[in-house]
Amino acid sequence: MVPTMGALHDGHLSLVRMAGKPTVVVSIFVNPSQFAPHEDFDAYPRDLDSDLNKLGSTGANIIVFAPNAREMYPEGFATSITVGGGSAGLETDFRPHFFAGVATVVAKLLLAALPDTAIFGQKDYQQLLVVTRLAADLGLPTKIIGAPIAREVDGLAMSSRNAYLSASERTVAGNLNKVLKDTIARARETGDLRDAEKYGAAALETVGFDKVDYVAIRDAANLSVATGVSGPARILAAAKIGKTRLIDNMAF
Ligand code: AMP
């Protein structure tokens, strides 16, 4: 299974291709419960016909599940799943509602389809850890697999939200991945991870980001604060250009 919110791009399709020969259930559902009232639920791009064409072009054996909100959340729906551990900090500092919405809808989608494997992108790295935890803790019969980040030619991580960017904003956005690479280089050089995080945040502002939510170097396995550069770590960032919020991350 590949759960999505639609407005499909090559990043989504790379997940479908990764599934290979078996039948893939692709869900397309813009999940209202993971958006706060001030966020972009209404503006979020939706184009089911185009999504179906793109899925058809993969040649994969696909079942599309595109429920409406009433089917997913009938009247009286009152359950919300909270995942602890790696879901604390980073995204939750800025989108406190987010992972409960994700965990609840992912649990519903996985229980509806009962896939043996579900593929999630490393693009949403913290989400991947939260979903892995969720599946383990609830004993869901589904193996969770993380897929590499698909990027544009300039390195910008593909995202449905990139469609919000004007031409000049798009140019700024292409610097996010470069700043993360520079920040990794700085951290390797100095060994001072907190200094490198500050350097990265300042660099994002310099290249034209309007607000930096975080640049953080964390333990890759559980997102606890990394104190050294000896083990597998991950650099993660979220920043806004105008109203558009972009996220990215890299292995370190
Ligand atoms: P979304 O439709 O944004 O909720 O994404 C659906 C799935 O596709 C999630 O597992 C995302 O992590 C994954 N995804 C989105 N963009 C990318 C990308 N650029 N590379 C790899 N996976 C992605």
Short mmCIF file of C-alpha atoms and ligand atoms in Angstrom, two decimals:
data_model
loop_
_atom_site.label_atom_id
_atom_site.label_comp_id
_atom_site.label_asym_id
_atom_site.label_seq_id
_atom_site.Cartn_x
_atom_site.Cartn_y
_atom_site.Cartn_z
CA MET A 1 0.00 0.00 0.00
CA VAL A 2 1.11 3.56 -0.72
CA PRO A 3 -0.98 6.10 1.23
CA THR A 4 -1.07 9.59 -0.32
CA MET A 5 -2.98 12.84 -0.30
CA GLY A 6 -3.04 12.97 -4.11
CA ALA A 7 -1.66 15.74 -6.36
CA LEU A 8 0.74 12.98 -7.32
CA HIS A 9 4.28 13.65 -8.53
CA ASP A 10 7.28 11.47 -9.36
CA GLY A 11 8.08 11.09 -5.64
CA HIS A 12 4.77 9.34 -5.07
CA LEU A 13 5.23 7.29 -8.25
CA SER A 14 8.70 6.17 -7.09
CA LEU A 15 6.99 4.63 -4.04
CA VAL A 16 4.52 2.81 -6.29
CA ARG A 17 7.36 1.56 -8.50
CA MET A 18 9.31 0.42 -5.44
CA ALA A 19 6.42 -1.92 -4.63
CA GLY A 20 7.26 -3.87 -7.80
CA LYS A 21 5.04 -6.63 -9.11
CA PRO A 22 2.42 -7.23 -6.42
CA THR A 23 -0.88 -5.36 -6.46
CA VAL A 24 -0.48 -1.92 -4.91
CA VAL A 25 -3.30 -0.15 -3.13
CA VAL A 26 -2.79 3.60 -3.56
CA SER A 27 -4.98 5.65 -1.29
CA ILE A 28 -5.76 9.25 -2.21
CA PHE A 29 -7.30 11.17 0.65
CA VAL A 30 -6.65 14.73 1.78
CA ASN A 31 -7.07 14.02 5.46
CA PRO A 32 -8.80 16.94 7.22
CA SER A 33 -7.74 15.85 10.71
CA GLN A 34 -4.03 16.47 10.03
CA PHE A 35 -4.59 20.13 9.09
CA ALA A 36 -5.06 22.89 11.68
CA PRO A 37 -7.84 25.42 10.90
CA HIS A 38 -5.30 28.04 9.74
CA GLU A 39 -3.50 25.57 7.43
CA ASP A 40 -3.98 24.85 3.72
CA PHE A 41 -6.66 22.12 3.73
CA ASP A 42 -8.98 24.03 1.34
CA ALA A 43 -6.15 25.17 -0.95
CA TYR A 44 -4.42 21.76 -1.02
CA PRO A 45 -4.19 20.69 -4.72
CA ARG A 46 -6.68 18.03 -5.78
CA ASP A 47 -6.85 16.47 -9.27
CA LEU A 48 -8.10 12.89 -9.23
CA ASP A 49 -8.22 12.49 -13.04
CA SER A 50 -4.61 13.54 -13.42
CA ASP A 51 -3.61 11.30 -10.47
CA LEU A 52 -5.31 8.30 -12.10
CA ASN A 53 -3.52 8.99 -15.41
CA LYS A 54 -0.15 9.17 -13.67
CA LEU A 55 -0.80 5.94 -11.78
CA GLY A 56 -1.86 4.29 -15.05
CA SER A 57 1.41 5.34 -16.66
CA THR A 58 3.42 3.31 -14.14
CA GLY A 59 2.12 0.05 -15.60
CA ALA A 60 1.78 -1.26 -12.04
CA ASN A 61 -1.19 -3.32 -10.92
CA ILE A 62 -2.99 -0.71 -8.85
CA ILE A 63 -6.16 -0.46 -6.83
CA VAL A 64 -7.02 3.16 -6.02
CA PHE A 65 -8.86 3.85 -2.78
CA ALA A 66 -10.14 7.44 -2.83
CA PRO A 67 -12.70 7.73 -0.04
CA ASN A 68 -14.51 10.93 0.85
CA ALA A 69 -14.34 12.47 4.31
CA ARG A 70 -17.75 11.08 5.28
CA GLU A 71 -16.61 7.53 4.57
CA MET A 72 -13.47 7.97 6.65
CA TYR A 73 -15.09 9.98 9.45
CA PRO A 74 -18.78 9.11 9.68
CA GLU A 75 -20.93 11.09 12.07
CA GLY A 76 -20.00 10.30 15.66
CA PHE A 77 -16.36 9.44 14.86
CA ALA A 78 -14.48 10.11 18.09
CA THR A 79 -11.16 8.24 18.03
CA SER A 80 -7.72 9.77 17.87
CA ILE A 81 -4.44 7.86 18.10
CA THR A 82 -1.52 9.51 19.85
CA VAL A 83 1.99 8.18 19.19
CA GLY A 84 4.70 9.13 21.72
CA GLY A 85 8.46 8.80 21.37
CA GLY A 86 9.82 10.18 18.11
CA SER A 87 6.68 12.21 17.51
CA ALA A 88 7.73 14.71 20.19
CA GLY A 89 9.47 17.90 19.05
CA LEU A 90 10.40 19.18 15.56
CA GLU A 91 7.12 19.03 13.60
CA THR A 92 4.99 18.82 16.76
CA ASP A 93 6.42 22.14 17.98
CA PHE A 94 4.84 23.81 14.94
CA ARG A 95 1.98 21.45 14.01
CA PRO A 96 0.83 19.97 17.34
CA HIS A 97 -2.31 18.42 15.78
CA PHE A 98 -0.43 16.78 12.92
CA PHE A 99 0.72 13.31 13.99
CA ALA A 100 -2.52 12.36 15.76
CA GLY A 101 -4.29 13.10 12.46
CA VAL A 102 -1.71 11.10 10.51
CA ALA A 103 -1.62 8.15 12.93
CA THR A 104 -5.41 7.87 13.05
CA VAL A 105 -5.88 7.98 9.29
CA VAL A 106 -2.93 5.66 8.58
CA ALA A 107 -4.27 3.11 11.06
CA LYS A 108 -7.68 3.30 9.36
CA LEU A 109 -6.17 3.00 5.87
CA LEU A 110 -3.94 0.05 6.80
CA LEU A 111 -6.83 -1.74 8.52
CA ALA A 112 -9.07 -1.11 5.50
CA ALA A 113 -6.56 -2.53 3.00
CA LEU A 114 -4.58 -4.93 5.24
CA PRO A 115 -1.50 -4.77 2.98
CA ASP A 116 1.51 -6.93 3.83
CA THR A 117 3.77 -3.94 3.15
CA ALA A 118 3.22 -0.18 3.23
CA ILE A 119 5.72 2.26 1.75
CA PHE A 120 6.24 5.76 3.14
CA GLY A 121 8.72 8.37 1.89
CA GLN A 122 11.75 9.48 3.88
CA LYS A 123 10.75 12.96 2.67
CA ASP A 124 8.50 12.98 5.75
CA TYR A 125 11.14 11.40 7.95
CA GLN A 126 9.53 12.02 11.33
CA GLN A 127 6.22 10.76 9.96
CA LEU A 128 7.95 7.57 8.78
CA LEU A 129 9.23 6.96 12.33
CA VAL A 130 5.80 7.70 13.81
CA VAL A 131 4.07 5.29 11.42
CA THR A 132 6.70 2.59 12.08
CA ARG A 133 6.08 2.99 15.83
CA LEU A 134 2.31 2.95 15.32
CA ALA A 135 2.38 -0.29 13.31
CA ALA A 136 4.66 -1.98 15.86
CA ASP A 137 2.73 -0.79 18.91
CA LEU A 138 -0.71 -1.75 17.54
CA GLY A 139 0.60 -5.06 16.14
CA LEU A 140 -0.65 -4.19 12.66
CA PRO A 141 0.14 -7.02 10.22
CA THR A 142 1.95 -4.65 7.86
CA LYS A 143 5.66 -4.13 7.37
CA ILE A 144 6.52 -0.42 7.06
CA ILE A 145 9.23 0.45 4.53
CA GLY A 146 10.91 3.84 4.00
CA ALA A 147 11.65 5.02 0.44
CA PRO A 148 14.39 7.45 -0.64
CA ILE A 149 13.55 11.11 -1.29
CA ALA A 150 12.84 11.90 -4.94
CA ARG A 151 14.30 15.28 -5.90
CA GLU A 152 14.08 17.80 -8.74
CA VAL A 153 17.21 18.54 -10.83
CA ASP A 154 18.34 21.29 -8.40
CA GLY A 155 17.84 18.97 -5.44
CA LEU A 156 14.50 20.35 -4.21
CA ALA A 157 12.56 17.48 -2.63
CA MET A 158 9.44 16.82 -4.71
CA SER A 159 6.27 17.86 -2.93
CA SER A 160 2.66 18.59 -3.84
CA ARG A 161 3.14 21.91 -2.02
CA ASN A 162 5.87 23.00 -4.46
CA ALA A 163 2.96 23.92 -6.76
CA TYR A 164 2.25 26.89 -4.44
CA LEU A 165 5.63 28.49 -5.23
CA SER A 166 6.00 31.44 -7.62
CA ALA A 167 9.00 31.37 -10.00
CA SER A 168 11.16 33.47 -7.66
CA GLU A 169 10.08 31.45 -4.59
CA ARG A 170 10.90 28.26 -6.49
CA THR A 171 14.47 29.52 -6.95
CA VAL A 172 14.79 30.17 -3.21
CA ALA A 173 13.33 26.72 -2.46
CA GLY A 174 16.10 25.03 -4.46
CA ASN A 175 18.58 26.20 -1.82
CA LEU A 176 17.06 24.22 1.04
CA ASN A 177 18.86 20.97 0.16
CA LYS A 178 22.12 22.83 -0.50
CA VAL A 179 22.01 24.54 2.89
CA LEU A 180 21.46 21.16 4.55
CA LYS A 181 24.55 19.79 2.78
CA ASP A 182 26.58 22.86 3.84
CA THR A 183 25.34 22.44 7.40
CA ILE A 184 26.46 18.82 7.45
CA ALA A 185 29.89 19.92 6.17
CA ARG A 186 30.10 22.57 8.90
CA ALA A 187 29.12 20.06 11.59
CA ARG A 188 31.76 17.62 10.38
CA GLU A 189 34.36 20.36 10.38
CA THR A 190 33.68 21.77 13.85
CA GLY A 191 32.03 18.82 15.60
CA ASP A 192 29.71 21.41 17.21
CA LEU A 193 26.20 20.33 16.19
CA ARG A 194 24.34 23.17 17.91
CA ASP A 195 26.57 25.72 16.17
CA ALA A 196 25.95 23.98 12.84
CA GLU A 197 22.15 24.12 13.39
CA LYS A 198 22.37 27.89 14.00
CA TYR A 199 24.58 28.27 10.94
CA GLY A 200 22.03 26.37 8.82
CA ALA A 201 19.07 28.44 10.07
CA ALA A 202 20.92 31.69 9.37
CA ALA A 203 21.92 30.44 5.90
CA LEU A 204 18.27 29.70 5.05
CA GLU A 205 17.32 33.26 5.97
CA THR A 206 20.20 34.59 3.91
CA VAL A 207 19.08 32.72 0.78
CA GLY A 208 15.56 34.11 1.12
CA PHE A 209 13.46 31.92 3.40
CA ASP A 210 11.03 34.09 5.37
CA LYS A 211 10.80 31.96 8.50
CA VAL A 212 12.87 29.01 9.70
CA ASP A 213 10.93 26.65 11.98
CA TYR A 214 13.94 24.44 12.68
CA VAL A 215 17.25 23.07 11.45
CA ALA A 216 18.03 20.13 13.70
CA ILE A 217 20.61 17.35 13.84
CA ARG A 218 19.13 14.31 15.53
CA ASP A 219 19.74 10.63 16.16
CA ALA A 220 18.43 8.96 12.99
CA ALA A 221 16.75 6.09 14.83
CA ASN A 222 14.61 7.98 17.35
CA LEU A 223 15.18 11.70 16.72
CA SER A 224 16.67 12.25 20.16
CA VAL A 225 19.11 15.17 20.25
CA ALA A 226 22.40 13.98 18.75
CA THR A 227 25.44 15.00 20.74
CA GLY A 228 28.20 13.74 18.47
CA VAL A 229 28.82 12.83 14.85
CA SER A 230 29.87 9.20 15.37
CA GLY A 231 26.55 7.37 14.91
CA PRO A 232 23.83 7.50 12.20
CA ALA A 233 22.26 10.95 12.44
CA ARG A 234 19.76 12.91 10.39
CA ILE A 235 19.56 16.60 9.64
CA LEU A 236 15.98 17.83 9.39
CA ALA A 237 14.62 21.25 8.49
CA ALA A 238 11.35 23.10 8.04
CA ALA A 239 11.11 26.64 6.71
CA LYS A 240 8.61 28.93 5.06
CA ILE A 241 8.77 30.94 1.86
CA GLY A 242 5.80 33.28 2.01
CA LYS A 243 2.93 31.06 3.13
CA THR A 244 4.46 27.86 1.79
CA ARG A 245 6.09 25.60 4.35
CA LEU A 246 8.75 23.22 3.04
CA ILE A 247 10.46 20.35 4.83
CA ASP A 248 13.55 18.34 3.93
CA ASN A 249 16.05 16.01 5.59
CA MET A 250 19.21 14.04 4.88
CA ALA A 251 21.24 11.20 6.31
CA PHE A 252 24.28 12.43 8.18
P1 AMP B 1 1.71 13.07 0.72
O1 AMP B 1 0.78 12.90 -0.44
O2 AMP B 1 2.50 14.33 0.67
O3 AMP B 1 1.03 12.82 2.03
O4 AMP B 1 2.79 11.93 0.56
C1 AMP B 1 2.42 10.58 0.45
C2 AMP B 1 3.63 9.71 0.60
O5 AMP B 1 4.57 10.04 -0.40
C3 AMP B 1 4.34 9.92 1.95
O6 AMP B 1 4.81 8.67 2.41
C4 AMP B 1 5.47 10.84 1.58
O7 AMP B 1 6.57 10.74 2.44
C5 AMP B 1 5.80 10.33 0.19
N1 AMP B 1 6.52 11.37 -0.56
C6 AMP B 1 6.11 12.64 -0.80
N2 AMP B 1 7.06 13.32 -1.48
C7 AMP B 1 8.09 12.45 -1.66
C8 AMP B 1 9.38 12.55 -2.27
N3 AMP B 1 9.82 13.68 -2.84
N4 AMP B 1 10.18 11.45 -2.27
C9 AMP B 1 9.77 10.30 -1.69
N5 AMP B 1 8.57 10.14 -1.08
C10 AMP B 1 7.74 11.20 -1.07
#
